[in-house]
Coordinates of C-alpha atoms in Angstrom, one line a residue:
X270 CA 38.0 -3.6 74.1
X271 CA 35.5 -5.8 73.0
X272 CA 32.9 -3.0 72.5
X273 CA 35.4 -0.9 70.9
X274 CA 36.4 -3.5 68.2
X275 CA 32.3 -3.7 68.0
X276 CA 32.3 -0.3 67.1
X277 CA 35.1 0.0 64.6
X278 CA 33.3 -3.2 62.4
X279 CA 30.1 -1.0 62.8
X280 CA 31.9 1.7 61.1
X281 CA 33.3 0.0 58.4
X282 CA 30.2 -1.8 57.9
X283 CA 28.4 1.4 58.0
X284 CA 30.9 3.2 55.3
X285 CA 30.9 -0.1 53.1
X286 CA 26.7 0.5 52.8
X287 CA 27.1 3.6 51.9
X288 CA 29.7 3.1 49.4
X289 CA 27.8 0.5 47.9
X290 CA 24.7 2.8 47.8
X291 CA 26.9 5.7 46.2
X292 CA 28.3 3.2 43.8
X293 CA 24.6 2.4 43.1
X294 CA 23.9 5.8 42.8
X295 CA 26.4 6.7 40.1
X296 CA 26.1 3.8 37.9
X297 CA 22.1 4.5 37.9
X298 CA 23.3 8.1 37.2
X299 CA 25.3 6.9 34.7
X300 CA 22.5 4.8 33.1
X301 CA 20.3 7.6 32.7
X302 CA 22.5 9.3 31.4
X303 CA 23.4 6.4 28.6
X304 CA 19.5 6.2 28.5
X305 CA 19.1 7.2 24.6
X306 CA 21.0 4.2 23.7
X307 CA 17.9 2.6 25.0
X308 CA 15.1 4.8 24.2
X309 CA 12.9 3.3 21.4
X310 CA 13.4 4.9 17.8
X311 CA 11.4 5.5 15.2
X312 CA 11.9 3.3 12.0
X313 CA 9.9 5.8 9.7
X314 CA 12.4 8.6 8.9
X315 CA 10.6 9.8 6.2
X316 CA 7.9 12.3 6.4
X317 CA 4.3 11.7 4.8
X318 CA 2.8 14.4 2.5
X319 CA 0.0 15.7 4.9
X320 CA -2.9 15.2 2.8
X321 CA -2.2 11.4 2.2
X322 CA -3.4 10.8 6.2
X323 CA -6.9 9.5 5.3
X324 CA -6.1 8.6 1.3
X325 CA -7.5 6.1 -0.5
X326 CA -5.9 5.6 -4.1
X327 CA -7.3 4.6 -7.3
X328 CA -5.2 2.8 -10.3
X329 CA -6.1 3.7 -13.4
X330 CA -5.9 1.5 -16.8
X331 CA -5.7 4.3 -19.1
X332 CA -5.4 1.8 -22.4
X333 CA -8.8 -0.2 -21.4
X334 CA -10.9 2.8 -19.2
X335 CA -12.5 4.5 -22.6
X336 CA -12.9 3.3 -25.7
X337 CA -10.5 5.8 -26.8
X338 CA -8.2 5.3 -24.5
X339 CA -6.6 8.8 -23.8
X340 CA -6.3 11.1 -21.3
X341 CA -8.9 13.2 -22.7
X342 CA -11.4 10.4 -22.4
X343 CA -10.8 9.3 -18.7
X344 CA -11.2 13.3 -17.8
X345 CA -15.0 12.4 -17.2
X346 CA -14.9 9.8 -15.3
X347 CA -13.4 12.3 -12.3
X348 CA -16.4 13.5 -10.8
X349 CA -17.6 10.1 -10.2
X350 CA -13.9 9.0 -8.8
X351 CA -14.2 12.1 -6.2
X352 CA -18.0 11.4 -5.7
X353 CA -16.9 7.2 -4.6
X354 CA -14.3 9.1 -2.2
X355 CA -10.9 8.5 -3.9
X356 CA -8.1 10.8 -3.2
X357 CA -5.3 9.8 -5.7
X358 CA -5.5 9.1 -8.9
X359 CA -2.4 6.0 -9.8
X360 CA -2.3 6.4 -13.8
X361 CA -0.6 2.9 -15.1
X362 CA 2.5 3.8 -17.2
X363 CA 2.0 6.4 -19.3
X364 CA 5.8 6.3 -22.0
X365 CA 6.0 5.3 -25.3
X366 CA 6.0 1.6 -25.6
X367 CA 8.5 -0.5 -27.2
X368 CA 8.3 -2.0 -30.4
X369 CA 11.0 -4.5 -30.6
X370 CA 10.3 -7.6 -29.1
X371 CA 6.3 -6.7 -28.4
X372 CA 3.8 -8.7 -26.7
X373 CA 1.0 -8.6 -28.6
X374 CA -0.2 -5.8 -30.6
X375 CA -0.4 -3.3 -28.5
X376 CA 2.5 -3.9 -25.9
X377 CA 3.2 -4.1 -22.3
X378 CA 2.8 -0.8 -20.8
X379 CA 6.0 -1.6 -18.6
X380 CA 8.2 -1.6 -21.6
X381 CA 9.6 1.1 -21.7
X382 CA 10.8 3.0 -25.0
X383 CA 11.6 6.5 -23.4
X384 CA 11.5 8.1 -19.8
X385 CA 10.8 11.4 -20.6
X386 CA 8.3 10.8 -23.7
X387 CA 4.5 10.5 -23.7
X388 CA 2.9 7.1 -25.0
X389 CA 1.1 8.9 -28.1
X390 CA -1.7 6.5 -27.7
X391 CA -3.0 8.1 -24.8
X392 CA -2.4 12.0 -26.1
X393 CA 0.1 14.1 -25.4
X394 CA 2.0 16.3 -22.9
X395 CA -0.1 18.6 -23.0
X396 CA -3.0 16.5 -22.4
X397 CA -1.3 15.5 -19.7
X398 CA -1.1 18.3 -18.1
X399 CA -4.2 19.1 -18.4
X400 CA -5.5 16.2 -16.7
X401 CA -3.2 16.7 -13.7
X402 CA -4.5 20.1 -13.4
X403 CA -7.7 19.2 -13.4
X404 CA -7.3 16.3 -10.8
X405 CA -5.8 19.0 -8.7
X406 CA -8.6 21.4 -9.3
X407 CA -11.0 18.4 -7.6
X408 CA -9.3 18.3 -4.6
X409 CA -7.4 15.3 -5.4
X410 CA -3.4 13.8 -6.2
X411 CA -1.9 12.0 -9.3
X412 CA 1.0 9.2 -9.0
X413 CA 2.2 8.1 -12.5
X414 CA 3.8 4.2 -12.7
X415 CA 7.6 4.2 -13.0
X416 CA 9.6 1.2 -14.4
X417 CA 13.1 1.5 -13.1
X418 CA 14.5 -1.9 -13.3
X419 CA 13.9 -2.5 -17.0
X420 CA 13.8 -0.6 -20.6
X421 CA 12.3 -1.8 -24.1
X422 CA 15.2 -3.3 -26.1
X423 CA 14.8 -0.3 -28.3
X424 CA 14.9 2.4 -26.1
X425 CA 17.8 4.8 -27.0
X426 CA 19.6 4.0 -23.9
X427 CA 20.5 0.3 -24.8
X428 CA 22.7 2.0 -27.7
X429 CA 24.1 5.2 -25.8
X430 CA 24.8 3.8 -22.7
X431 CA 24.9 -0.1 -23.4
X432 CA 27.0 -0.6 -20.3
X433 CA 24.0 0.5 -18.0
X434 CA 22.3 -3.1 -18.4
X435 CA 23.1 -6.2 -17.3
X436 CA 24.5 -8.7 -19.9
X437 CA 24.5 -12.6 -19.8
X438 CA 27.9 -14.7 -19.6
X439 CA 28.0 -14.2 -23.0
X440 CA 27.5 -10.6 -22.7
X441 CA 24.3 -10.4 -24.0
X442 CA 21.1 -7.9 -22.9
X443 CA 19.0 -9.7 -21.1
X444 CA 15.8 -9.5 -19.7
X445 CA 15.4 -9.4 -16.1
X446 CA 17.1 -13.0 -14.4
X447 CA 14.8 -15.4 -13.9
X448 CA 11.7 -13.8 -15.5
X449 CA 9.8 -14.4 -18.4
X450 CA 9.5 -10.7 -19.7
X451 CA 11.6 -11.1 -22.6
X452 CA 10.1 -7.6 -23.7
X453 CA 12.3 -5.7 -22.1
X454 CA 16.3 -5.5 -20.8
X455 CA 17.3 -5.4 -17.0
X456 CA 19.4 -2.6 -16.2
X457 CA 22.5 -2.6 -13.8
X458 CA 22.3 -0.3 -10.9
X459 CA 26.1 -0.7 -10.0
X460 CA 26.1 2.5 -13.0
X461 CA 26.5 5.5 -11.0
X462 CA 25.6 7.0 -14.7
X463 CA 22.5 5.2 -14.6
X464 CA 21.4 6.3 -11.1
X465 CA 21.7 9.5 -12.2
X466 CA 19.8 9.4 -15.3
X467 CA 16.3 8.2 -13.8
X468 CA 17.1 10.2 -10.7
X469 CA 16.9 13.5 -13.4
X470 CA 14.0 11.7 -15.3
X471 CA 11.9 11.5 -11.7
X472 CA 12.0 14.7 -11.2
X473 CA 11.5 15.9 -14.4
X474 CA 7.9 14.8 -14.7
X475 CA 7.4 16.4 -11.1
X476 CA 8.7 19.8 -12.5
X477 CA 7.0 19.6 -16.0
X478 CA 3.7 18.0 -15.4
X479 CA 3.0 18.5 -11.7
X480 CA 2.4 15.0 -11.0
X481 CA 2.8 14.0 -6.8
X482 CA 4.6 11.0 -6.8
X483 CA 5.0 7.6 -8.1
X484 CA 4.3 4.1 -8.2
X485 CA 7.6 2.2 -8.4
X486 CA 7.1 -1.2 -10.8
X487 CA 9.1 -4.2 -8.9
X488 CA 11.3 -1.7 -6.5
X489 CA 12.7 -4.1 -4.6
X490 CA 14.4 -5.4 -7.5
X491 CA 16.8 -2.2 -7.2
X492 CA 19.1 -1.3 -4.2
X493 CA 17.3 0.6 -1.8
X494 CA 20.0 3.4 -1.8
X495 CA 18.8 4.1 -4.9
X496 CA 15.1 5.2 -4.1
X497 CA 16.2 6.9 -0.9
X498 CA 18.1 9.2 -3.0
X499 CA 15.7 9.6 -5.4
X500 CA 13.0 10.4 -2.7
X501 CA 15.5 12.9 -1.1
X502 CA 15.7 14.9 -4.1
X503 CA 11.8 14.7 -5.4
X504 CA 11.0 16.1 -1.8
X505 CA 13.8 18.7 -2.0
X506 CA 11.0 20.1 -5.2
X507 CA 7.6 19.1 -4.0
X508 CA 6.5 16.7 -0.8
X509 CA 6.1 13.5 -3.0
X510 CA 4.1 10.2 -2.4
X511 CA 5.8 7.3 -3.3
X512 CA 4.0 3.4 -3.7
X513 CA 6.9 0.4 -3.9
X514 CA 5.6 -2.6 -6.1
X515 CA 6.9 -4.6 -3.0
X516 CA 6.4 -5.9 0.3
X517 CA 9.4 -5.5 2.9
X518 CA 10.2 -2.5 5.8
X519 CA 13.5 -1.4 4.4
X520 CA 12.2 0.4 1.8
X521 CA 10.0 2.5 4.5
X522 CA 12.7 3.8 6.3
X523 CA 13.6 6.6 3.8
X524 CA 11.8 6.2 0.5
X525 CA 8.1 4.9 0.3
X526 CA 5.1 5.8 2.0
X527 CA 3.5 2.9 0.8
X528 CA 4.1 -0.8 0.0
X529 CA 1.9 -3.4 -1.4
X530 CA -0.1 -6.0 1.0
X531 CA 0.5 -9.0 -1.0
X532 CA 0.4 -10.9 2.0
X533 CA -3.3 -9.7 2.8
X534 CA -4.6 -10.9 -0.5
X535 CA -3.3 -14.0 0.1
X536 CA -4.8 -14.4 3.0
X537 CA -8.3 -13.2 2.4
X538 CA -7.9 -15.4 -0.7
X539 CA -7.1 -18.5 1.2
X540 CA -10.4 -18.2 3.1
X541 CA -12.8 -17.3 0.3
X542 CA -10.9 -19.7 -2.8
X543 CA -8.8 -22.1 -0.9
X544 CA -12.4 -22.8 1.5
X545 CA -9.4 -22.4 4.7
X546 CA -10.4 -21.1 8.2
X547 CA -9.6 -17.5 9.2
X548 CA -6.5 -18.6 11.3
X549 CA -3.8 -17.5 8.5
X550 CA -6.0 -13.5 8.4
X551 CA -5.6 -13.5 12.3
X552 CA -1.6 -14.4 11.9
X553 CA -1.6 -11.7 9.1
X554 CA -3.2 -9.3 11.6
X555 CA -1.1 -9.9 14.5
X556 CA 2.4 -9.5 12.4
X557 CA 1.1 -6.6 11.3
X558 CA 0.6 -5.3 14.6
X559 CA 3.8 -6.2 16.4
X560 CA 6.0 -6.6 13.5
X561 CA 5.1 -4.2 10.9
X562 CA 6.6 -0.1 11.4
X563 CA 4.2 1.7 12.7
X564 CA 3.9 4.7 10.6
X565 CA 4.5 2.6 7.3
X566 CA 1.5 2.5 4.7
X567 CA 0.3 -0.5 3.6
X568 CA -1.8 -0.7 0.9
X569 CA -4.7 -3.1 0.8
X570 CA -6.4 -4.7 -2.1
X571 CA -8.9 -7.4 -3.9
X572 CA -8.2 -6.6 -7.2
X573 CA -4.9 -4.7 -9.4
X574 CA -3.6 -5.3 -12.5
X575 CA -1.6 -8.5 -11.4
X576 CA -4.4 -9.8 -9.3
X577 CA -7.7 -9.9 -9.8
X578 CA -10.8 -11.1 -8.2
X579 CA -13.9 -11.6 -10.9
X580 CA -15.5 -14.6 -11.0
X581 CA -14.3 -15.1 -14.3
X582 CA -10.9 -15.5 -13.0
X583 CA -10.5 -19.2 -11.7
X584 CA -7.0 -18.4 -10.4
X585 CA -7.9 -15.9 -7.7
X586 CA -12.0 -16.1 -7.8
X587 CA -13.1 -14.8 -4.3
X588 CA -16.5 -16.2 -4.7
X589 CA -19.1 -15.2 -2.3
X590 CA -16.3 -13.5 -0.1
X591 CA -15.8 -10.8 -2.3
X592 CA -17.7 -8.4 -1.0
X593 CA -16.3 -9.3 2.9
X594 CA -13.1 -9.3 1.7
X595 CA -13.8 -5.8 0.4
X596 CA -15.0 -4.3 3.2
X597 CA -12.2 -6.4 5.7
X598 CA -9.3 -4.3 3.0
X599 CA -11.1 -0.8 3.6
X600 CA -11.2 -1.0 7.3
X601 CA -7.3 -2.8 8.7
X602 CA -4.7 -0.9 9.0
X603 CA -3.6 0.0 5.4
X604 CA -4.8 2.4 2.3
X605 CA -7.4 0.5 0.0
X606 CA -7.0 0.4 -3.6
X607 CA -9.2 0.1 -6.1
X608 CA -8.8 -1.0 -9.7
X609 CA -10.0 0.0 -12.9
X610 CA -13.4 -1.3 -13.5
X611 CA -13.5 -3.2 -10.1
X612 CA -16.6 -0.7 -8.7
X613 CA -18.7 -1.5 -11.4
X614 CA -18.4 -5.7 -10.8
X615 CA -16.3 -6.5 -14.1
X616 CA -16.7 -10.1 -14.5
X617 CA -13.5 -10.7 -16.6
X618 CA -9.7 -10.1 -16.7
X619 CA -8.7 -6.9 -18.6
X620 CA -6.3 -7.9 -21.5
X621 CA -2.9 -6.6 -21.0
X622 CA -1.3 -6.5 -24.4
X623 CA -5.1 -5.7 -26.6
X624 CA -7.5 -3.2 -26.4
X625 CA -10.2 -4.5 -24.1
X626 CA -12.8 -1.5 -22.8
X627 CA -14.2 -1.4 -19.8
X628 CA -17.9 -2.3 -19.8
X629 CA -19.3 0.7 -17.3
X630 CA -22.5 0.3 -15.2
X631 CA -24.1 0.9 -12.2
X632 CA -23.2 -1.6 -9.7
X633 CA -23.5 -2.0 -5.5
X634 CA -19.4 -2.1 -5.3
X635 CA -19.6 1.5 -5.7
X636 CA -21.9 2.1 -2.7
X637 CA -19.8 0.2 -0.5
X638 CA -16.9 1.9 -1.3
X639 CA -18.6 4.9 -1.0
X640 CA -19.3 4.3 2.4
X641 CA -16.5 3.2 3.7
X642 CA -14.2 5.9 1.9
X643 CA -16.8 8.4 3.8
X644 CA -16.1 6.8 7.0
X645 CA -11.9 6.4 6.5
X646 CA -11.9 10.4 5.5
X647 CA -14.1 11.5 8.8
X648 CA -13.1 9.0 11.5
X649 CA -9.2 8.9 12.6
X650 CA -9.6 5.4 13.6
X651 CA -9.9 4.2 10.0
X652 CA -6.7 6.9 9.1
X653 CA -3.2 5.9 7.4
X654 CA 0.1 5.1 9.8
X655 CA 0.2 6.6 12.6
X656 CA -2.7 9.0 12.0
X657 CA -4.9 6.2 12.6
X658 CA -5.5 3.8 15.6
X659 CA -4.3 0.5 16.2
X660 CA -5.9 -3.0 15.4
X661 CA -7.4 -4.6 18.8
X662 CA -8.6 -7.8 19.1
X663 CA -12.2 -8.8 20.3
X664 CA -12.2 -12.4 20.9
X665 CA -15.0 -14.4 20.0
X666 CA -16.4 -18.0 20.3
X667 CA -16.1 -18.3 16.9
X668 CA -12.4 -18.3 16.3
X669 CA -12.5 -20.0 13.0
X670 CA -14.7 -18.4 11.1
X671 CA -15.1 -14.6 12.7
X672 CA -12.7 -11.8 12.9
X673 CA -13.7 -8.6 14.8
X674 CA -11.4 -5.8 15.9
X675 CA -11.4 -2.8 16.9
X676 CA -9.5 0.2 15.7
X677 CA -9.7 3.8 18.1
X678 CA -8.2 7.2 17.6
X679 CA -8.7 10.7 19.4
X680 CA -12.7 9.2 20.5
X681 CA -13.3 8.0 17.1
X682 CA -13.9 4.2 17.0
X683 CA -14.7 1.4 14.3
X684 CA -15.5 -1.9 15.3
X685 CA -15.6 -4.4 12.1
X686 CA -16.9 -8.3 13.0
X687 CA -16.9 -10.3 9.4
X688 CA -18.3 -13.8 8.9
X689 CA -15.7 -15.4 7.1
X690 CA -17.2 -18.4 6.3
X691 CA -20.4 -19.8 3.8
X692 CA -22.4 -20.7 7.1
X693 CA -24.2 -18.1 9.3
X694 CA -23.6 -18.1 12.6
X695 CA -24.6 -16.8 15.8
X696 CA -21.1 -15.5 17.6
X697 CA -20.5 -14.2 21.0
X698 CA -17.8 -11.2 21.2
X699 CA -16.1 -10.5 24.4
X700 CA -16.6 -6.8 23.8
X701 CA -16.2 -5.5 27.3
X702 CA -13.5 -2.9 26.4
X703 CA -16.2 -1.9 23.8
X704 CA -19.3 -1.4 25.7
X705 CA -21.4 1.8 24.4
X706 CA -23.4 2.5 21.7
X707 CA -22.6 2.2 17.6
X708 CA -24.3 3.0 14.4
X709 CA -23.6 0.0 11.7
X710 CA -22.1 1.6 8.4
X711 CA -24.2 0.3 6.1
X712 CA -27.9 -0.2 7.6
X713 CA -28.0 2.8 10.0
X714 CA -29.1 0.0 12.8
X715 CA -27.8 1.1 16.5
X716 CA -25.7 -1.8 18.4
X717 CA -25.8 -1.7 22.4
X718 CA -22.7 -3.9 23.1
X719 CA -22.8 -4.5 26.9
X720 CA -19.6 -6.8 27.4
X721 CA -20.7 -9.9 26.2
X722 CA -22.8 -9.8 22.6
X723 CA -24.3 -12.1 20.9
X724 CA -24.6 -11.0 17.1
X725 CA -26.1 -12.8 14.1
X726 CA -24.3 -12.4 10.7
X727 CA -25.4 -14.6 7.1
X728 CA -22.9 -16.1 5.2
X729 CA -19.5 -13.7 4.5
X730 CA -22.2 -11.4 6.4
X731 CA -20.4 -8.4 7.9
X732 CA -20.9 -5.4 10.2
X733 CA -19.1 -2.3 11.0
X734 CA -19.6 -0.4 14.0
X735 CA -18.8 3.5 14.3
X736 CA -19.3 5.3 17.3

């Protein structure tokens, strides 16, 4: 009796286990069959015009470039835009400038007196045009500056449609809250009417002029709704590029290939102005490795029209670490700008609101951009979101003062190290993921790194390896 009781708990035992495991076996069937709800998504919905994978951009101070200031004039200066390796061509606002409430004589560009008018100052439509058509016959794209948030107080709309701007308690226009820019009004973008209206005026200057996109002044001042509608219907007519005046993901998701790397500048700045060590750059990289959406664009800069990096600017003077800080902004993970003037070493800040020409001449800036636009077009590593490869770290003994990384795509790979410092120094990278051969960008000299390097660099001395 005993054995037989044995034998019936063995049973149930037995039929318990295998319940369990069938149990087991269904909620892991289940699971995998719930499995999307954990699959990782992309943030990036939107999809990048093909020929912006390995861009760099160029923004262009129509007003100041020439001495005449005009379309016309800054056709010339193409050939030696395409010949320093830029690809688009960012043209600064280029409407009819208010007149009411000026600054200065000449105006801010970013007040604007109509949407779909041409600033006579720099020609006409036609001219226009014509200058788009002939960027496009050189291989190259045009973005025009957009100023969404804000009119001139004199621009028809403030009398038309007076309830599309915001008002003060006492029902006032007013210019944007907070600000000082008491050149222009701030619009309210609770106006369906409104969103309408610049949605129509986009996409007019795509149809009529053939331009490829836009930079977007201060877009995160305006509900992000907004621009993914607007970008819906620009790419339902041509695949658009689109550059936010801002720094933050949301307005990736949907609307902008590109946003402004404030943060960058501020960074690099801190180290060559500020005299700090490179701690805050490495924070800057790793956030933009783990944090940052993958496929976003970032652009990355020393110099634009808000900040600029001559040494006779005493508010954002990078010194001795310009140059460094240039070559660091061509080669991270980002598109890099450059400004009007900046290639040929300007030493001054351009006036905004006076005619102040550009004083052209040969200069060394435009041979290191030259080279390291040559190098982004050909080697994927150095290539725009997900195109390109991702920032590594190679640690170093030098933690303070060095950064080096590597960046590697499809058997392309760039390794930049970058004294960031006014000493020279003698630096050991722990390159053993690296090991191989590498020709430096800018000498032609052939590296051997073997696993553990030591490398001499002078003050803000830099190299960058391509293999």
């Amino acid at each position: 009796m005993k054995k037989y009781f044995q034998t019936i708990a063995c049973s149930i035992m037995l039929i318990s286990i295998v319940s369990c495991n069938n149990t087991g076996k269904q909620k892991l069937s289940n699971a995998i069959n719930d499995s999307s709800n954990y699959l990782p998504k992309k943030y990036v919905e939107l999809k990048h015009p093909e020929w912006s994978k390995n861009a760099t951009i160029y923004e262009v101070n129509l007003r100041q470039f020439t001495p005449e200031g005009t379309f016309k004039a800054f056709e010339s200066h193409l050939p030696r835009l395409k010949d320093m390796g830029i690809d688009i061509i960012w043209l600064m606002p280029i409407n009819p400038i208010g007149e009411k409430n000026r600054k200065g004589k000449m105006g801010s560009y970013y007040s604007v007196k109509d949407y779909y008018g041409v600033n006579p100052q720099l020609g006409t439509l036609d001219d226009l045009k014509a200058l788009v058509k002939k960027i496009h016959s050189m291989g190259m794209h045009v973005i025009i500056d957009w100023v969404a948030n804000h009119s001139a107080w004199d621009n028809p709309l403030a009398t038309e449609h007076p309830d599309w701007y915001s008002k003060t308690p006492e029902g006032n226009f007013q210019p944007t809250p907070w600000y000082d820019w008491d050149d222009v009004i701030d619009f309210d973008y609770d106006k369906p009417g409104l969103r309408k209206y610049m949605t129509e005026a986009l996409k007019y200057w795509v149809k009529e002029a053939d331009i490829d996109g836009y930079r977007c002044d201060v877009a995160g001042f305006i509900p992000v709704d907004f621009w993914d509608n607007a970008r819906k219907e620009l790419d339902q007519i041509k695949p658009v590029f689109m550059l936010a005046e801002w720094e933050s993901r949301d307005l990736h998701k949907n609307a902008f290939d590109m946003t402004y790397s404030w943060s960058l500048w501020e960074k690099m700045h801190a180290v060559t102005a500020d005299k700090k060590n490179i701690g805050g750059l490495v924070e800057y990289m790793a956030h933009d490795v783990s944090t940052f959406p993958k496929d976003a664009y970032r652009m990355t800069f020393t110099e634009n029209h808000d900040k600029n990096s001559w040494e006779g600017n005493q508010y954002s003077n990078f010194g001795d670490g310009l140059q460094a800080s240039m070559v660091l902004a061509g080669v991270v993970n980002g598109m890099p700008l450059v400004y009007s003037g900046q290639e040929a070493g300007l030493n001054r800040s351009l006036a905004f609101f006076e005619k102040d020409s550009i004083h052209w001449q040969q200069h060394p800036f435009f041979n290191i951009y030259k080279k390291l636009f040559e190098l982004k077009h050909k080697n994927q590593a150095l290539w725009n979101g997900a195109w390109g490869g991702e920032m590594i770290r190679i640690f170093n003994d030098m933690p303070n003062q060095v950064i080096s990384f590597s960046r590697e795509k499809n058997g392309d790979k760039v390794i930049p190290v970058i004294n960031y410092s006014n000493k020279p120094v003698k630096v050991i990278l722990n390159s053993k993921y690296q090991k191989g051969t590498y020709t430096e960008l800018f000498t032609g000299t052939k590296y051997e790194l073997k696993g553990d390097d030591e490398i001499s660099l002078p003050a803000w001395g830099y190299l960058v390896l391509v293999k």
